[in-house]
mmCIF file of C-alpha atoms in Angstrom:
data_model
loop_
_atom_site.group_PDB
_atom_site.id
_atom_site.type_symbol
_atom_site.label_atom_id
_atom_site.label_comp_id
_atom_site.label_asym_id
_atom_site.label_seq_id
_atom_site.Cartn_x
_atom_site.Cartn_y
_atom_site.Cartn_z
ATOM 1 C CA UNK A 1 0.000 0.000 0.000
ATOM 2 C CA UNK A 2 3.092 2.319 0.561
ATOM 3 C CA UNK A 3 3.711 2.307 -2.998
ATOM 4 C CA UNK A 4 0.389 2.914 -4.232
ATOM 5 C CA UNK A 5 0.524 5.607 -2.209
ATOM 6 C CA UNK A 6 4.059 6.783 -3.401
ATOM 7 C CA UNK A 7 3.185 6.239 -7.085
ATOM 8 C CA UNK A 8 -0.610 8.522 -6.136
ATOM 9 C CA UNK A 9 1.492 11.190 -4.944
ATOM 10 C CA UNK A 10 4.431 11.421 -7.599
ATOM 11 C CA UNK A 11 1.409 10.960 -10.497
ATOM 12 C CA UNK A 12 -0.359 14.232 -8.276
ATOM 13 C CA UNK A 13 2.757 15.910 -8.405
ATOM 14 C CA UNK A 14 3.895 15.522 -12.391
ATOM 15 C CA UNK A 15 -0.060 16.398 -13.210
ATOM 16 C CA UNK A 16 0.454 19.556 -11.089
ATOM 17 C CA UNK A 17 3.533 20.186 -12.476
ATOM 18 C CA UNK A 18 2.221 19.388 -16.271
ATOM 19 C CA UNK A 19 -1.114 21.626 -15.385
ATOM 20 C CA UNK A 20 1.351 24.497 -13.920
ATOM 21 C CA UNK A 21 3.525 24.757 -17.371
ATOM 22 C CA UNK A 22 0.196 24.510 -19.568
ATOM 23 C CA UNK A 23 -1.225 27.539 -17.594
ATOM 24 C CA UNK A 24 2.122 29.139 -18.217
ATOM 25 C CA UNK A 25 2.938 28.487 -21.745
ATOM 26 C CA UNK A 26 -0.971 29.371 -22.760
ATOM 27 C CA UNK A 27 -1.049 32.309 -20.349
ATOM 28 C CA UNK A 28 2.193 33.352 -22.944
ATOM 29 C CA UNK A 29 0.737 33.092 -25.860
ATOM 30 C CA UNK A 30 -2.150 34.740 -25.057
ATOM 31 C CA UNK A 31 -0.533 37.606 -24.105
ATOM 32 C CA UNK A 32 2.189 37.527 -27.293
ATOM 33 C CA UNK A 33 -1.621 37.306 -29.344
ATOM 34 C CA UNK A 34 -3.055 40.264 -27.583
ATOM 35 C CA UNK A 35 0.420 42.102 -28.197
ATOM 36 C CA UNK A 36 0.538 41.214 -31.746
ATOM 37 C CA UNK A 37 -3.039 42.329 -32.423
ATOM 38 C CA UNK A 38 -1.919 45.606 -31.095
ATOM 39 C CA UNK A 39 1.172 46.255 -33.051
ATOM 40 C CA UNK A 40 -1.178 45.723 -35.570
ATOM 41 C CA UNK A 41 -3.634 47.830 -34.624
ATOM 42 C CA UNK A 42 -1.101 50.691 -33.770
ATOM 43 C CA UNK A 43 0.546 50.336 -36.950
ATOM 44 C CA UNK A 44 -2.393 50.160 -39.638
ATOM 45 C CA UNK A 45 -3.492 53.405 -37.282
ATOM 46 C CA UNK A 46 -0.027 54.689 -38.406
ATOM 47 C CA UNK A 47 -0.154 54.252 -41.466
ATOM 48 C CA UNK A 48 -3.998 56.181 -41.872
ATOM 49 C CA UNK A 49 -2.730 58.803 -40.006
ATOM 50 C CA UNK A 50 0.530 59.107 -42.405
ATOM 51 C CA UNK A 51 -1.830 59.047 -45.523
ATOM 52 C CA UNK A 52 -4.257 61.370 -43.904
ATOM 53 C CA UNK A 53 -1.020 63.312 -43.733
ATOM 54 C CA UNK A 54 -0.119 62.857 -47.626
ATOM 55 C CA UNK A 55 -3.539 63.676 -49.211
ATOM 56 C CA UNK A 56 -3.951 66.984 -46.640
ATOM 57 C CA UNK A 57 -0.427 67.915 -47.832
ATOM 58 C CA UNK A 58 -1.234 66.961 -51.654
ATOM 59 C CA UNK A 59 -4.158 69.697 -51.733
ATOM 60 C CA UNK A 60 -3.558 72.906 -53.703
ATOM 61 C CA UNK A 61 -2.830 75.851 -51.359
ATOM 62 C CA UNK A 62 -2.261 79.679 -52.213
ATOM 63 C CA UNK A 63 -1.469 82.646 -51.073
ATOM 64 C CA UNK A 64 -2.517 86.239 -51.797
ATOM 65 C CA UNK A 65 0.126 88.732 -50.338
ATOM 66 C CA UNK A 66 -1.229 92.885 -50.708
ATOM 67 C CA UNK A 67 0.328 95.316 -48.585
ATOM 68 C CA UNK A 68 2.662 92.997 -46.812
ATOM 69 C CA UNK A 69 -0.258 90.525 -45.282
ATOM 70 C CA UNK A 70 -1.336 87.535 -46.592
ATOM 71 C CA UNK A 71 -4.144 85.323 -46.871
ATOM 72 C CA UNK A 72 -4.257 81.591 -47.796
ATOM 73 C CA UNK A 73 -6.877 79.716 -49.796
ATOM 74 C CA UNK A 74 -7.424 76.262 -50.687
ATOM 75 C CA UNK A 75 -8.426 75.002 -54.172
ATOM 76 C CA UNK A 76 -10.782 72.649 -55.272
ATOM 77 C CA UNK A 77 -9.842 70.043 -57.709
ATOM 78 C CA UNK A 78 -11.597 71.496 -60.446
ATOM 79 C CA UNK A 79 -10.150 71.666 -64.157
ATOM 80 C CA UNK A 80 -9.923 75.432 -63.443
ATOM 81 C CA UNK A 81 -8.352 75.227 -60.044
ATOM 82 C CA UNK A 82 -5.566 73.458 -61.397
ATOM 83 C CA UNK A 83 -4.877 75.344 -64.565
ATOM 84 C CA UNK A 84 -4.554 78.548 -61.870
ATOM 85 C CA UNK A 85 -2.576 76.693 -59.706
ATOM 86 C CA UNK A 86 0.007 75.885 -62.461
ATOM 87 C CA UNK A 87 0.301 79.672 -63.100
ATOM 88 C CA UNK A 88 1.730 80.381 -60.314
ATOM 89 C CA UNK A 89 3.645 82.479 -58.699
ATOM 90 C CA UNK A 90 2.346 85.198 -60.140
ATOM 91 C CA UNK A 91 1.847 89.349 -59.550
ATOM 92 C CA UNK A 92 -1.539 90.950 -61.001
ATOM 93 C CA UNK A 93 -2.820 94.269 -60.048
ATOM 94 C CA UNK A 94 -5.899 93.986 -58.163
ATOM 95 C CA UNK A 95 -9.019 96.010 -58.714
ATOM 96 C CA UNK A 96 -11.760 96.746 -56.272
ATOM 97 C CA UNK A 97 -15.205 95.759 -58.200
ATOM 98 C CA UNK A 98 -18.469 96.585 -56.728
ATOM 99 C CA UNK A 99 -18.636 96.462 -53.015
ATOM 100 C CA UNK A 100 -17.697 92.701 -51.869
ATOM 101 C CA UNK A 101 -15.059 91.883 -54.373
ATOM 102 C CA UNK A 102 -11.723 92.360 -55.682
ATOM 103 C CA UNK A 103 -10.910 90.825 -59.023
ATOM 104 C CA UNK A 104 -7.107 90.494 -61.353
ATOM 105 C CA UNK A 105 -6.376 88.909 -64.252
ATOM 106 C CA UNK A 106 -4.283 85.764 -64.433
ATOM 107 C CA UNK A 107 -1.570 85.479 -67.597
ATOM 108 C CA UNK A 108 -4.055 82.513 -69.122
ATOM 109 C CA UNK A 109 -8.108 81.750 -69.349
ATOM 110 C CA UNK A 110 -8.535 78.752 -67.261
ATOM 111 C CA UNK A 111 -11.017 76.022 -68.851
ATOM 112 C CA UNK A 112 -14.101 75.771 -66.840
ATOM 113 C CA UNK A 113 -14.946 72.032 -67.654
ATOM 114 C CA UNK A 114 -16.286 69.878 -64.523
ATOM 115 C CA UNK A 115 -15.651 73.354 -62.424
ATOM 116 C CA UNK A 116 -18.625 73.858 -60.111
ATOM 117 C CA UNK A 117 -20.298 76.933 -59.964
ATOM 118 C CA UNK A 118 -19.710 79.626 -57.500
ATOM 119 C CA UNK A 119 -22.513 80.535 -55.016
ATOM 120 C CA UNK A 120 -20.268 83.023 -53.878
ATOM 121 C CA UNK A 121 -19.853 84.132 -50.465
ATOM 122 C CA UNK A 122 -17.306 86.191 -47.707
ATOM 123 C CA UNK A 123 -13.972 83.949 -48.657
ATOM 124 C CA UNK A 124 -15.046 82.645 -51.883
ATOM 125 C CA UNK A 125 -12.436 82.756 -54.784
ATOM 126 C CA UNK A 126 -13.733 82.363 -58.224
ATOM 127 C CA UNK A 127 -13.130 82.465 -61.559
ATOM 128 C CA UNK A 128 -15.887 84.888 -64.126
ATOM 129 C CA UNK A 129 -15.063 82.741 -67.266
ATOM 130 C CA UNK A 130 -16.993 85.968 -69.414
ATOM 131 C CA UNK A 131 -14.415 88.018 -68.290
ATOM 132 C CA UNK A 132 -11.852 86.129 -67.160
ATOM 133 C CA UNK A 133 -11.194 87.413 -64.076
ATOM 134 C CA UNK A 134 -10.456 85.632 -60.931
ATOM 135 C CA UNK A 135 -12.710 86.886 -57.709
ATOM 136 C CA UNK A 136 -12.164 87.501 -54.189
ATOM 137 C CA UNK A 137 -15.502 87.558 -52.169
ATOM 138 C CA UNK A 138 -15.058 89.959 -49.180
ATOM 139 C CA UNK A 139 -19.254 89.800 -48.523
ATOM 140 C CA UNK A 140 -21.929 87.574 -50.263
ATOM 141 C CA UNK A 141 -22.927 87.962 -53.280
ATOM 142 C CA UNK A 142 -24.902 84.303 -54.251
ATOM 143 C CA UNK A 143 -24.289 83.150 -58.147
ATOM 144 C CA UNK A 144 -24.369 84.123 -61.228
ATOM 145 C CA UNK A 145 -23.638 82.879 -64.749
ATOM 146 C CA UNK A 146 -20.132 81.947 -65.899
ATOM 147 C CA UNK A 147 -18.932 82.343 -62.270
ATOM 148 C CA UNK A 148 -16.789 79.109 -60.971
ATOM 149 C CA UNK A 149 -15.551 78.398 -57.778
ATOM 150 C CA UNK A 150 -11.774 78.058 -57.162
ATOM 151 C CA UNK A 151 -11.726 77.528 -53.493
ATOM 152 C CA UNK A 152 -12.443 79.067 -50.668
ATOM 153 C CA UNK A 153 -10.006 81.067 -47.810
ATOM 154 C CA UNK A 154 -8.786 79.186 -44.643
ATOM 155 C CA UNK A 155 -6.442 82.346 -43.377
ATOM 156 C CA UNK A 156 -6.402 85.687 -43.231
ATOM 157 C CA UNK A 157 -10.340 86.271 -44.963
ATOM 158 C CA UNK A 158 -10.323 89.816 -42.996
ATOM 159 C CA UNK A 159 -7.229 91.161 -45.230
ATOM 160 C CA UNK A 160 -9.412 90.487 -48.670
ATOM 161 C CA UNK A 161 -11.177 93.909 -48.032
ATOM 162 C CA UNK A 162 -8.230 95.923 -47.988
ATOM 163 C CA UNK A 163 -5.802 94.302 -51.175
ATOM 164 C CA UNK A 164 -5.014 97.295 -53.176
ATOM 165 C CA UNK A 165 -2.046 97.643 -55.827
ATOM 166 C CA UNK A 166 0.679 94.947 -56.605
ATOM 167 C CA UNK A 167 -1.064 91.633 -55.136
ATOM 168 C CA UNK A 168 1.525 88.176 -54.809
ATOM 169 C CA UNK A 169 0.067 84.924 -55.919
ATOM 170 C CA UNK A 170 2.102 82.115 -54.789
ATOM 171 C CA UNK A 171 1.835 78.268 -54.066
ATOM 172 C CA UNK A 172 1.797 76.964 -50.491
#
């Protein structure tokens, strides 16, 4: 009977020991799983983020510099908007028109095809294909034919009022 109970308690003993390792070895992996799903996770998050970055830096920005202050629009990704944006940098003289807009001529017409149509408000820049004239809305002024919109300002809208003279068109 001494054996039996011997062998009992060394059988007890390597099933603890086999049970202990097992909770070890799974506790492990589960943890190396939950790390890896993370690393994942963190770097697929990384990599949004960076090509948030890219497309936000691949938009078409401007400025407008008059008097020594600028302001800084961004384009749409109309045919128009691009055909400006490869003019640049440019000077113009800018010309008060009305009593919510300035207006200068770029160097080239811009083709208006797939450009949207301005309903033109404080910020708006557009291009007046009759004329063509690019616009800078300092107050509403709603729509009208042959107007297209270029973009719209995300700096500086309270120095469109005052442009005067020599104005400096330049990418961002």
């Amino acid at each position: 009977m001494k054996i039996n109970s011997k062998n009992n308690t060394i059988k007890e003993i390597t099933i603890f020991f086999i049970v202990f390792l097992l909770t070890i070895f799974i506790t492990g992996c589960i943890e190396q799983n939950n790390n890896y799903g993370k690393d994942i996770t963190n770097s697929t998050n990384d990599k949004v983020l960076c090509n948030t970055q890219i497309l936000e830096d691949s938009k078409m920005k401007i400025s407008i510099e008059s008097n020594g202050k600028k302001t800084f629009f961004e384009l749409n990704d109309s045919q128009a908007a691009k055909e400006f944006y490869e003019q640049l940098p440019l000077t113009s003289e800018v010309k008060d028109y009305s009593n919510n807009e300035k207006i200068f001529y770029p160097p080239k017409k811009l083709n208006t095809t797939n450009t949207p149509l301005a309903n033109a408000k404080f910020g708006t820049l557009a291009y007046y294909a009759p004329w063509g004239d690019v616009v800078i809305f300092y107050d509403s002024f709603g729509s009208a034919r042959g107007l297209y919109e270029l973009g719209n300002v995300i700096s500086g809208g309270e120095n469109i009022e005052n442009m005067s003279g020599t104005i400096k068109i330049e990418k961002v």
